[in-house]
Amino acid sequence: SLNVCKICHVQKKKTRGKTFCVGRNSIMHSSVCMPLTGVHFALDRITSTVACDMDLSKYPMDEQECMLDLESYGYSSEDIVYHWSENQDEIHGLDKLQLAQFTITNYQFTTELMNFKSAGQFPRLSLHFHLRRNRGVYIIQSYVPSILLVAMSWVSFWISQSAVPARVSLGITTVLTMTTLMVSARSSLPRASAIKALDVYFWICYVFVFAALVEYAFAHFNADYMKKQKNKIKARRQSGEINVKNAIVLFSLSIAGVNQELAISNRHHRIPRSLPGSYGTIEIETGETKQQQEMKLDKKSGLKSLFKPIDADTIDIYARAVFPAAFAAVNVIYWVAYTM
């Protein structure tokens, strides 16, 4: 049969005549085929491991462009010419190729002549292909758990302020779980100096989880502060009532002393020159004391108005609306920034 080939020579060697510009390790499989017609065919097959420089700043929403360049190493364009076939039937399988992390969205072929001043021109075949990273795995393994942890931290806003162990344990648990998720996810991420999009999202979620714990500390501080203020006001009222009672007793005693002195003076037909404990003296002393107290209270109220405490339940009510709204807004900004 004319189609039967006899393989006379097969060898496996390092590539010498052809090289991949970004290849790390290349092996050439060469064979010579002589059919019965007498026409000799030289067949070369190259197995190569190539590298592709990637920008991981948008990982895992990144799209990469990689190049596969085949270039002559020992022969210039005067000795050998490379070109892609017109119908490109020899290049097939890229449309159906399935990768674990990427999807090939587009590819194109180019033929170039590389000009080296000292050596001349060398032919090069280039294959440019665009890769889009598959995001489904990262959404399930990283994004969804982070969102659920942030939502779990909001449960503390509906727990009573008096349930200190429940709220503290929930806040600490969510913070530690978020930390564990960040560490475990980073161990499987490619090492790069650039800040990746997934790292940014992890830190956003960590800030919201930590802020929920800080919110309870702030609300609890305000609750204790208001409780202490109420106790101080109550103590002042009690001391004021005691002072009023003492003043009434002293006033009644002074009235009794005046009446007694008037009775004695009537007996002796004379009016006393000075009456101890008279009405005017009491009123003047009482008035000066009230003015001083009011001035002191005005100064204190002016300082306290700058740091006016908020009711703890009111803080929780605001947090129930502010935290989800802020997290939703940040998510919109994040996804628009990294997917556009």
PDB file of C-alpha atoms in Angstrom, residues 2-9 31-43:
ATOM      1  CA  LEU A   2       1.189   3.507  -0.778  1.00  0.00           C
ATOM      2  CA  ASN A   3       0.063   4.786   2.602  1.00  0.00           C
ATOM      3  CA  VAL A   4       2.243   2.419   4.575  1.00  0.00           C
ATOM      4  CA  CYS A   5       5.276   4.120   6.118  1.00  0.00           C
ATOM      5  CA  LYS A   6       8.387   2.444   7.350  1.00  0.00           C
ATOM      6  CA  ILE A   7       9.913   4.221  10.323  1.00  0.00           C
ATOM      7  CA  CYS A   8      13.627   4.049   9.921  1.00  0.00           C
ATOM      8  CA  HIS A   9      14.779   6.337  12.684  1.00  0.00           C
ATOM      9  CA  SER A  31      11.228  10.451  13.157  1.00  0.00           C
ATOM     10  CA  VAL A  32      11.939   9.806   9.481  1.00  0.00           C
ATOM     11  CA  CYS A  33       9.225   8.153   7.420  1.00  0.00           C
ATOM     12  CA  MET A  34       9.949   6.537   4.033  1.00  0.00           C
ATOM     13  CA  PRO A  35       6.867   5.312   2.173  1.00  0.00           C
ATOM     14  CA  LEU A  36       7.134   2.937  -0.795  1.00  0.00           C
ATOM     15  CA  THR A  37       7.024   5.877  -3.184  1.00  0.00           C
ATOM     16  CA  GLY A  38      10.539   6.813  -2.185  1.00  0.00           C
ATOM     17  CA  VAL A  39       9.646  10.260  -0.818  1.00  0.00           C
ATOM     18  CA  HIS A  40      11.160  10.841   2.598  1.00  0.00           C
ATOM     19  CA  PHE A  41       9.241  12.610   5.384  1.00  0.00           C
ATOM     20  CA  ALA A  42      10.954  14.099   8.423  1.00  0.00           C
ATOM     21  CA  LEU A  43       8.507  14.399  11.346  1.00  0.00           C
TER      22      LEU A  43
END
